[in-house]
mmCIF file of C-alpha atoms in Angstrom:
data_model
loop_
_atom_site.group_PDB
_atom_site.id
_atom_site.type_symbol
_atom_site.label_atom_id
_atom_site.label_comp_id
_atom_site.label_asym_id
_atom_site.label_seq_id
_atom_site.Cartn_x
_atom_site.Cartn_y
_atom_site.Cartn_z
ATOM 1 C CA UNK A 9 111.786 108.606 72.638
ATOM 2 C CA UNK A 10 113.190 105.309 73.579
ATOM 3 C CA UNK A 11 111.841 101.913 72.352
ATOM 4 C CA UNK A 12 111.430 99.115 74.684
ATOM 5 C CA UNK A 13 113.892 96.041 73.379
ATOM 6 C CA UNK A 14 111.820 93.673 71.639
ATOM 7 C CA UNK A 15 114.449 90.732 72.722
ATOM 8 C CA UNK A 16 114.164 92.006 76.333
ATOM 9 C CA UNK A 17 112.811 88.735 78.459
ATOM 10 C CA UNK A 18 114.237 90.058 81.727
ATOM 11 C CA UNK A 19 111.247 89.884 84.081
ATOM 12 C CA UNK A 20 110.063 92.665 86.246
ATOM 13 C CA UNK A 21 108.601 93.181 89.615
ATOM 14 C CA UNK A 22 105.216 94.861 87.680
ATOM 15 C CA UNK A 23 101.738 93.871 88.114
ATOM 16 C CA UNK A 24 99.717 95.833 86.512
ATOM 17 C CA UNK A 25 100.851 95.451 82.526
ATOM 18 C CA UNK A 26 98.439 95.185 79.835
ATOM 19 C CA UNK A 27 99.707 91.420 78.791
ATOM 20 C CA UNK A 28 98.684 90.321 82.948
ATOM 21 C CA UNK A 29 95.414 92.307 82.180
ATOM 22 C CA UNK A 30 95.059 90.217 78.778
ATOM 23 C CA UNK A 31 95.925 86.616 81.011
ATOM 24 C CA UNK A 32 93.303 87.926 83.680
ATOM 25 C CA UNK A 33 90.489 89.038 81.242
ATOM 26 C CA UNK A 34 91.135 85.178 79.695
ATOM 27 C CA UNK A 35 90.557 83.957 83.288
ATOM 28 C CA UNK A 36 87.610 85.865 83.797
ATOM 29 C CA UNK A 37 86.079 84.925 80.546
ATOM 30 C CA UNK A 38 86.675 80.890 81.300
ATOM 31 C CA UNK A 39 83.328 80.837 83.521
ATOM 32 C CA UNK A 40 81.516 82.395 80.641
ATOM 33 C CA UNK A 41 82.271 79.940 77.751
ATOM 34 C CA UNK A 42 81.988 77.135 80.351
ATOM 35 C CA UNK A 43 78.104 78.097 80.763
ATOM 36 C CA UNK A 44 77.518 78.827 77.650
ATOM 37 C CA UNK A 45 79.282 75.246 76.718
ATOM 38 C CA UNK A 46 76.902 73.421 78.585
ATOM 39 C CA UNK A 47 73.460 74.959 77.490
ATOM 40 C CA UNK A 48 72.436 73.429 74.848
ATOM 41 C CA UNK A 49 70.749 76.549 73.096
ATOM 42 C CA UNK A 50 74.543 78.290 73.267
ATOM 43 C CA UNK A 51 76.846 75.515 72.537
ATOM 44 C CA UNK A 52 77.628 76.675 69.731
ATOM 45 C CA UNK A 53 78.322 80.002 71.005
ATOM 46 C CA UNK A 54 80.347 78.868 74.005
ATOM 47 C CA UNK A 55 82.651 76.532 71.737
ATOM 48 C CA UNK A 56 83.599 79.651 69.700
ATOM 49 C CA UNK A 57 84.287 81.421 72.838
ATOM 50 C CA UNK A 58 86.288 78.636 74.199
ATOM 51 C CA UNK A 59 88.434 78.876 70.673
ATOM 52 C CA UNK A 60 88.759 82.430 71.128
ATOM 53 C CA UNK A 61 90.114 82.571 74.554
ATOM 54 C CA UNK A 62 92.758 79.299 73.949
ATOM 55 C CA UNK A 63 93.935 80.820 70.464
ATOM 56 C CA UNK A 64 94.832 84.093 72.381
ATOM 57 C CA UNK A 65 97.410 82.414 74.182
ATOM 58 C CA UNK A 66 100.154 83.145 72.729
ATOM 59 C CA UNK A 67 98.859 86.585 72.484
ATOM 60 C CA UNK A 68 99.901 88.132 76.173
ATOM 61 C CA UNK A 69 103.285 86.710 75.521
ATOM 62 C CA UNK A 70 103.290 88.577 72.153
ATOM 63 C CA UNK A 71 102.756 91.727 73.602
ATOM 64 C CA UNK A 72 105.270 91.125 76.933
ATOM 65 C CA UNK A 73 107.997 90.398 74.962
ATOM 66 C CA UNK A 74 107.339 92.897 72.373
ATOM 67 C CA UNK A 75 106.677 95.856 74.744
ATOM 68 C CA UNK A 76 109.458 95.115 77.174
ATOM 69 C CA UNK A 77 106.670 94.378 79.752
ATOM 70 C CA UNK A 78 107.348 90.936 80.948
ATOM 71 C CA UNK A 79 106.944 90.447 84.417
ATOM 72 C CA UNK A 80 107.451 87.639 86.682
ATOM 73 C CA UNK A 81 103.598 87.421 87.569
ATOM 74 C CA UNK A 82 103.072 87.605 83.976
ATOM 75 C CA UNK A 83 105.298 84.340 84.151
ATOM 76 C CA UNK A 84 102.518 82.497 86.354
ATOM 77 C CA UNK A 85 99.710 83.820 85.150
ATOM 78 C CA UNK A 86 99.911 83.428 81.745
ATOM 79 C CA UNK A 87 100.046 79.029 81.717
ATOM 80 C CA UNK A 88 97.404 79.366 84.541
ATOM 81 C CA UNK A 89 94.868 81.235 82.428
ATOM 82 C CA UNK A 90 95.815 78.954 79.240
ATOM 83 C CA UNK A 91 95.799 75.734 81.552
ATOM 84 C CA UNK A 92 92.790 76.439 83.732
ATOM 85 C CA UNK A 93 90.637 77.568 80.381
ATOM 86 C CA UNK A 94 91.537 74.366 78.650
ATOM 87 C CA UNK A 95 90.833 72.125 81.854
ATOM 88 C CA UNK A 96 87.481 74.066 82.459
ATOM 89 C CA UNK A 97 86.668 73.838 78.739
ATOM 90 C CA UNK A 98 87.740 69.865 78.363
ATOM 91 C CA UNK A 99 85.084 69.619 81.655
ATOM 92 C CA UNK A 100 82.086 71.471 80.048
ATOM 93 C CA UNK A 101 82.893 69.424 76.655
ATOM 94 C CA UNK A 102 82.816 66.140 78.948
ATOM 95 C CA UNK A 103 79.338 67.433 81.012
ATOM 96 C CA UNK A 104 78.055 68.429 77.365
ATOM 97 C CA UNK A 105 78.562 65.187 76.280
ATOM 98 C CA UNK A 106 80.994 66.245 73.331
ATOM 99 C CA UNK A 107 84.447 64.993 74.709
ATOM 100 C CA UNK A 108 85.167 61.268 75.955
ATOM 101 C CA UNK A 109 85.947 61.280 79.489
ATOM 102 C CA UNK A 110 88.852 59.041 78.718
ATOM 103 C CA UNK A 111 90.501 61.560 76.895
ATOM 104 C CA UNK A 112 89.327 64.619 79.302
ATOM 105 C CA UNK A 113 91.213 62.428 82.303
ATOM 106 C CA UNK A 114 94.525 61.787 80.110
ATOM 107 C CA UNK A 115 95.284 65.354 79.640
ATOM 108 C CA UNK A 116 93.849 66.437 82.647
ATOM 109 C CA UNK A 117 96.019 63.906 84.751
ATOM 110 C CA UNK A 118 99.330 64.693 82.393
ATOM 111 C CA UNK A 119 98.950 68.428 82.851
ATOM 112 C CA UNK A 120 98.815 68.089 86.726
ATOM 113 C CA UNK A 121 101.672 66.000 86.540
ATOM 114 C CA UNK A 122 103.530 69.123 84.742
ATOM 115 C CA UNK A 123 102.147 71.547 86.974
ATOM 116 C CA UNK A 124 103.206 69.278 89.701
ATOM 117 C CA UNK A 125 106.912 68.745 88.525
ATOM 118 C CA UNK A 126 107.417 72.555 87.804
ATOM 119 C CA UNK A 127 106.387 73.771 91.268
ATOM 120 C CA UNK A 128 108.438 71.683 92.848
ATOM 121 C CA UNK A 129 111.281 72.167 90.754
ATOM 122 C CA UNK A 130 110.259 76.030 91.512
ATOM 123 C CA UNK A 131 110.302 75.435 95.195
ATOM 124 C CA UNK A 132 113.138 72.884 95.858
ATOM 125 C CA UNK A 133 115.566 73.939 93.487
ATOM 126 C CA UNK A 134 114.695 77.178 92.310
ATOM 127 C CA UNK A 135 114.717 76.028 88.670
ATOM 128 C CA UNK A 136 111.692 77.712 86.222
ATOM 129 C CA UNK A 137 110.994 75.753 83.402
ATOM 130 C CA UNK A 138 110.952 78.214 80.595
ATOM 131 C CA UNK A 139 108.466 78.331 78.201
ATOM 132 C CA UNK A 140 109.139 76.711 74.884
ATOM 133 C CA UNK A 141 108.301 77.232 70.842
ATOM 134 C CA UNK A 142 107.550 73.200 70.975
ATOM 135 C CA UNK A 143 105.171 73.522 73.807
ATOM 136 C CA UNK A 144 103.183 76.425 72.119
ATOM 137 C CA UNK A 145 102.852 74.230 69.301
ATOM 138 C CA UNK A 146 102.148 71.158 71.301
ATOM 139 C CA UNK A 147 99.456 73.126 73.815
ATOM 140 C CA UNK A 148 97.937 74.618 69.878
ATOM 141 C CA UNK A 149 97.553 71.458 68.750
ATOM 142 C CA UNK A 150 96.019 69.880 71.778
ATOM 143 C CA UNK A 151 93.399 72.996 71.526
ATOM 144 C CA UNK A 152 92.626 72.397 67.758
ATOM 145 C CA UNK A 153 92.361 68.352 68.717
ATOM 146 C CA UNK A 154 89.963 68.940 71.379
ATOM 147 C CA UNK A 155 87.635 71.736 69.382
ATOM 148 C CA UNK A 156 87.370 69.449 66.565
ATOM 149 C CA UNK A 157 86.330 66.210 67.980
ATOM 150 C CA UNK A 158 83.541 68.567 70.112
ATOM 151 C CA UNK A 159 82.703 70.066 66.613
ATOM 152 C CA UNK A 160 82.097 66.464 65.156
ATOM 153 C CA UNK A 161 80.786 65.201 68.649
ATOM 154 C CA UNK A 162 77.862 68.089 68.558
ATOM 155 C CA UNK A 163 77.244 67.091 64.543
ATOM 156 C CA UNK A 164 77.943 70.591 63.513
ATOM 157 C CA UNK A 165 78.705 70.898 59.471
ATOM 158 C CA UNK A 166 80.951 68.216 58.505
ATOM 159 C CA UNK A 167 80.947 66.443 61.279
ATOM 160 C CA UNK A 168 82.917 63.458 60.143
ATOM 161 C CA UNK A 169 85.732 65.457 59.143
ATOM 162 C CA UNK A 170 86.591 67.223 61.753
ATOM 163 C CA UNK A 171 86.717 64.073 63.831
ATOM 164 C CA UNK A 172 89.257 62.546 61.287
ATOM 165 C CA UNK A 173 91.608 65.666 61.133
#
């Protein structure tokens, strides 16, 4: 019995791998902690959602790489579910009234502009932009950012602390 190469980041053809069904079942639950986000009686709820399903990033990846399963749909799908779930949950904090729209716009605009620049690096000269241990760390730290200034926004427990950090 053979074990897949845990270094292997050759992308395949495949679809239907268990990391693109972890990226899709983050899509699908986006709509979910956006609702909840925005009802006051489940804020709470929804925020802890929200943490859940951007802190599970990484986690698809994980498994690709690990299982040999890395695919090149895998390759889109993954920073759409983690991009789309942070720019639906940045517009349910904003609507909530937890998030400054100020903020909400700057990342919203600067991750368009990267989506933007990739594709058409993609299209016109073929180039992927690979993804990187810095940008994990960046897109973590954006997540944690925006959670705790929500968290401090809604006056949960220690509110004025999680606004400083």
């Amino acid at each position: 019995m053979s074990q897949p190469s845990r270094a292997s980041n050759e992308a395949s053809s495949a679809i239907a791998t268990v990391p693109n069904a972890l990226s899709v079942v983050r899509i699908l639950l986006t709509p979910a902690f956006v609702w909840l986000i925005v009802d006051r009686d489940t804020t709470f709820i929804g925020l802890v959602l929200f943490g859940v399903v951007v802190s599970t990033d990484w986690l698809d990846g994980f498994v690709a790489r690990r299982t040999g399963r890395v695919s090149d749909v895998g390759k889109l799908l993954d920073p759409t579910a983690a991009r789309l779930a942070i720019a639906a949950g940045l517009v349910a904090l904003v609507v909530r009234g937890a998030f400054p729209l100020w903020a909400a716009l700057l990342i919203l605009v600067r991750d368009l502009t990267v989506v933007v620049v990739g594709v058409l690096l993609l299209v016109t000269r073929k180039v992927r932009i690979e993804v990187r241990f810095v940008g994990k760390v960046a897109t973590f730290s954006l997540v944690v950012a925006i959670g705790l200034i929500a968290w401090g926004n809604l006056g949960y427990s220690f509110p004025s602390a999680a606004r400083a950090v």
